[in-house]
PDB file of C-alpha atoms in Angstrom:
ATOM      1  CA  UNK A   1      27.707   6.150  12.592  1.00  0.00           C
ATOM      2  CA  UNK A   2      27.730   3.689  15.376  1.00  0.00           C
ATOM      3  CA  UNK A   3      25.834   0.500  14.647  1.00  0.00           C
ATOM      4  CA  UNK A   4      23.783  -1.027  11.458  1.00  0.00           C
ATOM      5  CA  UNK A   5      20.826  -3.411  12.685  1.00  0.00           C
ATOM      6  CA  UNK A   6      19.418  -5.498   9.959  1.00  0.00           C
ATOM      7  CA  UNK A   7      15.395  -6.423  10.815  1.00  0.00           C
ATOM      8  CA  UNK A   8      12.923  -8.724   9.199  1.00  0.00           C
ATOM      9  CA  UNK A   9       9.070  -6.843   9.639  1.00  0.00           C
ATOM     10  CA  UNK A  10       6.714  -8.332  11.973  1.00  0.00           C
ATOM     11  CA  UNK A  11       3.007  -7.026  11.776  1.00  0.00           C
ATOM     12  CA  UNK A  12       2.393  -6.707  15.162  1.00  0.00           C
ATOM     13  CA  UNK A  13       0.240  -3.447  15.533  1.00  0.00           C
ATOM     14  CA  UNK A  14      -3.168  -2.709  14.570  1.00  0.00           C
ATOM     15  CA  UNK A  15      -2.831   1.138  15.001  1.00  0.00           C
ATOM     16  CA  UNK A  16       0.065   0.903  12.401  1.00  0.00           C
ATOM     17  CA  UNK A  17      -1.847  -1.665  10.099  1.00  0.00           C
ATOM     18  CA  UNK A  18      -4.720   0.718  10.090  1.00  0.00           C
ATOM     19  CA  UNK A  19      -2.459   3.537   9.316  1.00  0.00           C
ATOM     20  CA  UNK A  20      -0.506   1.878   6.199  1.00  0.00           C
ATOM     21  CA  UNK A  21      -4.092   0.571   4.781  1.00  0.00           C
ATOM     22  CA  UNK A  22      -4.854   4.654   4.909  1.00  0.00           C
ATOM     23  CA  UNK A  23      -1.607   5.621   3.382  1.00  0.00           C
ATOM     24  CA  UNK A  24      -2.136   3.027   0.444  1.00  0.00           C
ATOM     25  CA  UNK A  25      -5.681   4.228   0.179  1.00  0.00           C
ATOM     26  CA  UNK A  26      -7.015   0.851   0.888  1.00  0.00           C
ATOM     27  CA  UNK A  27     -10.175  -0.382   2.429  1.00  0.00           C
ATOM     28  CA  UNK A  28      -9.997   0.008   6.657  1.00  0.00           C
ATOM     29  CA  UNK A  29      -8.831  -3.771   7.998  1.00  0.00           C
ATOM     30  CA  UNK A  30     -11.276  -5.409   9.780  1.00  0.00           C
ATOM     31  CA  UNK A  31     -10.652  -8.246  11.718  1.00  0.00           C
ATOM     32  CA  UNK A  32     -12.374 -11.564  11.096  1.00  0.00           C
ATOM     33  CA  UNK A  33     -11.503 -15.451  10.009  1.00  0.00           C
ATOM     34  CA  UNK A  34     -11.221 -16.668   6.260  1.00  0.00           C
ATOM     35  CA  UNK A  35     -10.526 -19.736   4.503  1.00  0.00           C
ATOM     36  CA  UNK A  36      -7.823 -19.843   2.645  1.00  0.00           C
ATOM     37  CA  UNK A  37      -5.826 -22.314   0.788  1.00  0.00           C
ATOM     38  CA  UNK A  38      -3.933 -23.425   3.672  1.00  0.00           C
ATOM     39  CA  UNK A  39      -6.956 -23.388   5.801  1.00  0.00           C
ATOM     40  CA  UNK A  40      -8.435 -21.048   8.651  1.00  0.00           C
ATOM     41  CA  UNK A  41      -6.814 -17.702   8.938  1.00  0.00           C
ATOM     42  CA  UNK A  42      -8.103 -15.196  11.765  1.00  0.00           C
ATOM     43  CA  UNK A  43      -6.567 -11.612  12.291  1.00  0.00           C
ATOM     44  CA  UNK A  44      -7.271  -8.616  10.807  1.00  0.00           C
ATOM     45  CA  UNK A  45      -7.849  -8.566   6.966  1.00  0.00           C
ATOM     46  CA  UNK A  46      -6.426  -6.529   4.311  1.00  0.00           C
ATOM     47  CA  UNK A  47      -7.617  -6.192   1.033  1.00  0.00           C
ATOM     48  CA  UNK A  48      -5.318  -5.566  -1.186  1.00  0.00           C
ATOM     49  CA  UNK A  49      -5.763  -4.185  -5.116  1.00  0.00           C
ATOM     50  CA  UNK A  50      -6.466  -6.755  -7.495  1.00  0.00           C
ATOM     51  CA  UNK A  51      -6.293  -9.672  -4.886  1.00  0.00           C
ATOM     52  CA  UNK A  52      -8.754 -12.150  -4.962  1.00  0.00           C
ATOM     53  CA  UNK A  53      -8.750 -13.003  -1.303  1.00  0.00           C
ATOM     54  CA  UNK A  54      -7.602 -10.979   1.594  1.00  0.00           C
ATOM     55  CA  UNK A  55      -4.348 -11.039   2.798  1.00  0.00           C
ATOM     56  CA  UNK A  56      -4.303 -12.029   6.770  1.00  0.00           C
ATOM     57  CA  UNK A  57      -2.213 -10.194   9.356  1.00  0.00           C
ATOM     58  CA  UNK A  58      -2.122 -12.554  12.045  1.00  0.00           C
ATOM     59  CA  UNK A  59      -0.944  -9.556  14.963  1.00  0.00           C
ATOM     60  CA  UNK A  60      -0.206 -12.673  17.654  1.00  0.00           C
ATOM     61  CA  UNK A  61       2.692 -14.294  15.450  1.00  0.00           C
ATOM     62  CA  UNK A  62       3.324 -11.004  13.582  1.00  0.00           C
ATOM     63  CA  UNK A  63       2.941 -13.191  10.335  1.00  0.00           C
ATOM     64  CA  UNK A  64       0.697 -12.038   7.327  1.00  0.00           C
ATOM     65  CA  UNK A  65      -1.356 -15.518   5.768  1.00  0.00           C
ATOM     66  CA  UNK A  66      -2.304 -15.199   2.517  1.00  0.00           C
ATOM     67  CA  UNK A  67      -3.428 -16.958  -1.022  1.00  0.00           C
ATOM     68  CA  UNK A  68      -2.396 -15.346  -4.356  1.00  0.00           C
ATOM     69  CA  UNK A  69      -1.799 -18.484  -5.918  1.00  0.00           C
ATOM     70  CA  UNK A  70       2.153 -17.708  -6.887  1.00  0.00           C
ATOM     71  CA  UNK A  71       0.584 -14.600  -8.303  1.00  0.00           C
ATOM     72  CA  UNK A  72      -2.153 -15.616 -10.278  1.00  0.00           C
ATOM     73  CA  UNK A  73      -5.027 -14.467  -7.810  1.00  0.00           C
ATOM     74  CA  UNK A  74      -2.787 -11.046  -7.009  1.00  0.00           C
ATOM     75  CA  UNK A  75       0.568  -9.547  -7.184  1.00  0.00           C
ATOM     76  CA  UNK A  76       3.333 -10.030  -4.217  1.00  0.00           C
ATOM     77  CA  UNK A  77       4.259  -5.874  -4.930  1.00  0.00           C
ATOM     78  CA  UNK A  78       0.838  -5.045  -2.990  1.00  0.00           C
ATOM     79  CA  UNK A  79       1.616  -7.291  -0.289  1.00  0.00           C
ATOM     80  CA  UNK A  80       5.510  -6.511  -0.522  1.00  0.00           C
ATOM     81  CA  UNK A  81       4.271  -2.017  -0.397  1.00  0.00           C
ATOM     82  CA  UNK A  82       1.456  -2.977   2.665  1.00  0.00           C
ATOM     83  CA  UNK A  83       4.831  -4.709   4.450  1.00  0.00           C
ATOM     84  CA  UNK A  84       6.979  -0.983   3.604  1.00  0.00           C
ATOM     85  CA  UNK A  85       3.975   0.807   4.784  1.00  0.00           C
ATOM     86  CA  UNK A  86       3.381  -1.205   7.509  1.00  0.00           C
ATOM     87  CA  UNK A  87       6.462  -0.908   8.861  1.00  0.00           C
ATOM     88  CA  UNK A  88       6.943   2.720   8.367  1.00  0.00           C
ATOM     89  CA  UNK A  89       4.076   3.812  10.548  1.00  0.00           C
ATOM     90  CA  UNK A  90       4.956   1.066  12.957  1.00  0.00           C
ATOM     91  CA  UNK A  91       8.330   3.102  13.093  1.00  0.00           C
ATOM     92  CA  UNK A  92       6.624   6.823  12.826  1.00  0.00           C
ATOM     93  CA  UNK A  93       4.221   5.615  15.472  1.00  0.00           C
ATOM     94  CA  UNK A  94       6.781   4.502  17.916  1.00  0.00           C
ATOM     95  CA  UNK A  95       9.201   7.596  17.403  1.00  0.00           C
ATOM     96  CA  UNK A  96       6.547   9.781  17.857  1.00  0.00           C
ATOM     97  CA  UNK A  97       5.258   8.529  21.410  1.00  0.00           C
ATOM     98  CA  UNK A  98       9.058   9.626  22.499  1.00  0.00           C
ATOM     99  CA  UNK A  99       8.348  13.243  20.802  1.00  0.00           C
ATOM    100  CA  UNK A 100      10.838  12.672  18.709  1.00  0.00           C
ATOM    101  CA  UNK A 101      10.415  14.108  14.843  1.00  0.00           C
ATOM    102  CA  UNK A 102      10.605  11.923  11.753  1.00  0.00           C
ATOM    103  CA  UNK A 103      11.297  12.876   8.109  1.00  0.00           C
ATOM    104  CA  UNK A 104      10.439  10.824   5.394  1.00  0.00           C
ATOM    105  CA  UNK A 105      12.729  10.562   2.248  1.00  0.00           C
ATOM    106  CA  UNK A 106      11.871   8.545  -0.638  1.00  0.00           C
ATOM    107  CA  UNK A 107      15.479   6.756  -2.330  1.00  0.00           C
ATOM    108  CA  UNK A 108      15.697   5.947  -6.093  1.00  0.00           C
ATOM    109  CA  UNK A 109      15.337   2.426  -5.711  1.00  0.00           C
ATOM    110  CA  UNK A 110      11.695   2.055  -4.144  1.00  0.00           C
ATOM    111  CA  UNK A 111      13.009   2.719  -0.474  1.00  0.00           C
ATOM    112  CA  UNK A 112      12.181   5.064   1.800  1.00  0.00           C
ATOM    113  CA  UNK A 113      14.362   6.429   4.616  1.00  0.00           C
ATOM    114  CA  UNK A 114      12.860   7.379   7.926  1.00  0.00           C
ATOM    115  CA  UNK A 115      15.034  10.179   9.490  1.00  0.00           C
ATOM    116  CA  UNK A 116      13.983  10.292  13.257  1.00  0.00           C
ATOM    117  CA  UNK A 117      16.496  13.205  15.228  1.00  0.00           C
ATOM    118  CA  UNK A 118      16.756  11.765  19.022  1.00  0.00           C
ATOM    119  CA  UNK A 119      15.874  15.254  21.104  1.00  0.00           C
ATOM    120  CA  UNK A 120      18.701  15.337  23.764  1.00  0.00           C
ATOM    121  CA  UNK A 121      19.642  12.279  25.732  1.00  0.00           C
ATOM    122  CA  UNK A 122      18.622   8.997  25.227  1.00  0.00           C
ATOM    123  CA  UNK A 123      15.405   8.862  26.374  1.00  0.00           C
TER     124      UNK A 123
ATOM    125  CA  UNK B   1      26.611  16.254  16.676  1.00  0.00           C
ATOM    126  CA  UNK B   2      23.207  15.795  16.230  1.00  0.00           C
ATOM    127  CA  UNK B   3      21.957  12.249  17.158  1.00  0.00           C
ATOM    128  CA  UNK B   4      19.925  10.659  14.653  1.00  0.00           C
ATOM    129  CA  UNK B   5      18.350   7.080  14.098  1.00  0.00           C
ATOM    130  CA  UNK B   6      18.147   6.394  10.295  1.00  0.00           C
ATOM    131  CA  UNK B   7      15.500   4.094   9.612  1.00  0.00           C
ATOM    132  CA  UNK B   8      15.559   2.670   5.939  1.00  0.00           C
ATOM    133  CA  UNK B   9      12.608   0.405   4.795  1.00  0.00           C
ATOM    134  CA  UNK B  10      12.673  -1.192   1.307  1.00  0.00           C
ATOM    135  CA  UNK B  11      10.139  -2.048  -1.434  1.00  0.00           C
ATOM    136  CA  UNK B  12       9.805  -5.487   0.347  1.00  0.00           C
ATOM    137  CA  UNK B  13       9.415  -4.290   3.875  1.00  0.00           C
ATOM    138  CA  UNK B  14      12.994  -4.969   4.840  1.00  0.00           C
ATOM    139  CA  UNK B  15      14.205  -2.684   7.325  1.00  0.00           C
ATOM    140  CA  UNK B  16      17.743  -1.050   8.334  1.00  0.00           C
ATOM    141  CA  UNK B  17      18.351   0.458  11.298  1.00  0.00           C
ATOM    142  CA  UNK B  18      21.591   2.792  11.616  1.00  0.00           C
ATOM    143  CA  UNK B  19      22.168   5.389  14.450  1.00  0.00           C
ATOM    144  CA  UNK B  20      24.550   8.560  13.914  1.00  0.00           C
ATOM    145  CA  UNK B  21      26.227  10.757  16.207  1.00  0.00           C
ATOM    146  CA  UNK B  22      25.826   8.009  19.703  1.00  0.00           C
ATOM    147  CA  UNK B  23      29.214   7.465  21.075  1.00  0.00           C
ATOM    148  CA  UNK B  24      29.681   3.678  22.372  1.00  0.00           C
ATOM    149  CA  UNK B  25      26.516   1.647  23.460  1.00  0.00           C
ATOM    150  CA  UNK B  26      24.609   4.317  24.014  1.00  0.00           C
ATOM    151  CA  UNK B  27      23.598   4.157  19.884  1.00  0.00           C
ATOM    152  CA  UNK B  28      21.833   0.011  21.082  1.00  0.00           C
ATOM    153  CA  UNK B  29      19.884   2.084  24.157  1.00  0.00           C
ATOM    154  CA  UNK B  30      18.742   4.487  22.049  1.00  0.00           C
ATOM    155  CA  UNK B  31      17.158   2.422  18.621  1.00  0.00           C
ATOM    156  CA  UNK B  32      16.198  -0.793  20.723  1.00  0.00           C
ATOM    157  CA  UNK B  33      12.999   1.215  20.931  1.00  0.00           C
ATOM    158  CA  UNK B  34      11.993   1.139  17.209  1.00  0.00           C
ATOM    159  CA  UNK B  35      14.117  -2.084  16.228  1.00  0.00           C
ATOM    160  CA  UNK B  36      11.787  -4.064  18.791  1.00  0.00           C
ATOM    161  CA  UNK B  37       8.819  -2.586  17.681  1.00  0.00           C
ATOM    162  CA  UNK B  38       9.534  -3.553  13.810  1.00  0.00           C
ATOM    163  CA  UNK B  39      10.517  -7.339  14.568  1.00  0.00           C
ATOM    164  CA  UNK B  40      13.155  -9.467  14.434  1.00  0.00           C
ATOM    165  CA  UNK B  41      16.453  -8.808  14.255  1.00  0.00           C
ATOM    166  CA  UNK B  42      18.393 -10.987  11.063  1.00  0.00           C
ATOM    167  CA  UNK B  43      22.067  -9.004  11.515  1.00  0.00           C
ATOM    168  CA  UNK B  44      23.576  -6.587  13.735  1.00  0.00           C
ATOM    169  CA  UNK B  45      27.106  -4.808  12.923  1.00  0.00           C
ATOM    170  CA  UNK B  46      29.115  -2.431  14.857  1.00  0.00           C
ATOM    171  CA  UNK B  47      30.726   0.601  13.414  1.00  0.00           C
ATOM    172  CA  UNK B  48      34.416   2.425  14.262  1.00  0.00           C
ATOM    173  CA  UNK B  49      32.354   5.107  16.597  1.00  0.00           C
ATOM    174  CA  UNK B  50      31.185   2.363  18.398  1.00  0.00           C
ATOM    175  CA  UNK B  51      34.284   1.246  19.120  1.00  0.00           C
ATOM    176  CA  UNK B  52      35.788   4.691  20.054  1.00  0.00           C
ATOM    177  CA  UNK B  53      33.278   5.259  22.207  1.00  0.00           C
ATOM    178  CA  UNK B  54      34.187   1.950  24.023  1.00  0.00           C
ATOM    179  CA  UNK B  55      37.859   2.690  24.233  1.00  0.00           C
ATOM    180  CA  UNK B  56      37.178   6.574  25.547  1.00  0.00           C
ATOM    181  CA  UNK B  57      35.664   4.579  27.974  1.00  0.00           C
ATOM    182  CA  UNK B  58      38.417   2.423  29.214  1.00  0.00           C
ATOM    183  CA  UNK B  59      40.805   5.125  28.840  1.00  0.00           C
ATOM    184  CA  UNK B  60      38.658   7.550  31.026  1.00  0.00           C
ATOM    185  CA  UNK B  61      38.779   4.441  33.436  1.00  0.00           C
ATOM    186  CA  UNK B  62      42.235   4.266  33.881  1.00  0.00           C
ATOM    187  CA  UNK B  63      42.920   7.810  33.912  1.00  0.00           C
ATOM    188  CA  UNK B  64      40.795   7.901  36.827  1.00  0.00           C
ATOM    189  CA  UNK B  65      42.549   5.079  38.541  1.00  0.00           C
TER     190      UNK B  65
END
């Protein structure tokens, strides 16, 4: 082992959003502008099961806006598995473009690992 | 050893990034790739084969000197 980086997810990438809407089986994102609580949110929207409003990945600040009223209009665990998901392909994508291969492993605890073997060098 | 970039994302979208089998710095070169591409970094930690890589690096130094 030689180092441990910690990273908090930022949606980013609408290849990758596209892909984990596919691997949750949800509808394709489409991007467009809707009022939420807050106010105006523009990016591409996800809609997740059970969720009253779409959740909005905003791909310039890498946030995700949405409005599930502290649950009540839709559970965080569908925005919490389209985050895992999200990140995931973002990862699969991005390993893949350097031909290197990934293995997925799903943990006991709801994770799942990503084992990508480096080909080589660094490259 | 094989080299090998673990990549561990839990059920909140938190992700960990370890590398296995890079000697020194050459483990940051080689994950910077994905660990940009996922977001922001919150923590960062160095691991004993870092560091032996580092000091087989001095020591090759002043062998050579």
């Amino acid at each position: 082992m030689s180092h441990i980086v910690t990273i908090k997810t930022e949606v980013r990438d609408a290849e990758a959003v596209r892909a984990a809407c596919k691997r949750l089986g949800l509808d394709e994102p489409v991007h467009g502008t809707v009022r939420l609580f807050s106010g105006e949110a523009t990016g591409l929207l996800v809609n997740l099961p059970g969720w009253h409003y779409h959740a909005v990945a905003d791909l310039a600040t890498g946030q995700i806006n949405f409005d599930n009223y502290e649950g009540q209009w839709g559970e965080q665990r569908h925005l919490d598995a389209f985050v895992q998901a999200y990140a995931l392909e973002k990862a699969k994508i991005e390993a893949r473009k350097r031909g290197h291969s990934v293995h997925e492993q799903p943990l006991p605890d709801g994770s799942i690992k990503l084992v990508i073997q480096v080909a080589g060098g660094v490259s | 050893m094989s080299k090998v970039i673990e990549i561990t994302v839990g059920p909140k979208g938190e992700t960990r990034v370890v590398t296995r089998g890079f000697a020194g710095a050459e483990c940051r070169v080689a994950s910077q790739y994905v660990e940009q591409a996922l977001g922001k970094r919150t923590a960062e930690q160095m691991t004993a084969e870092f560091y032996q890589g580092q000091q087989q690096a001095s020591q090759d130094l002043r062998q050579s000197n």
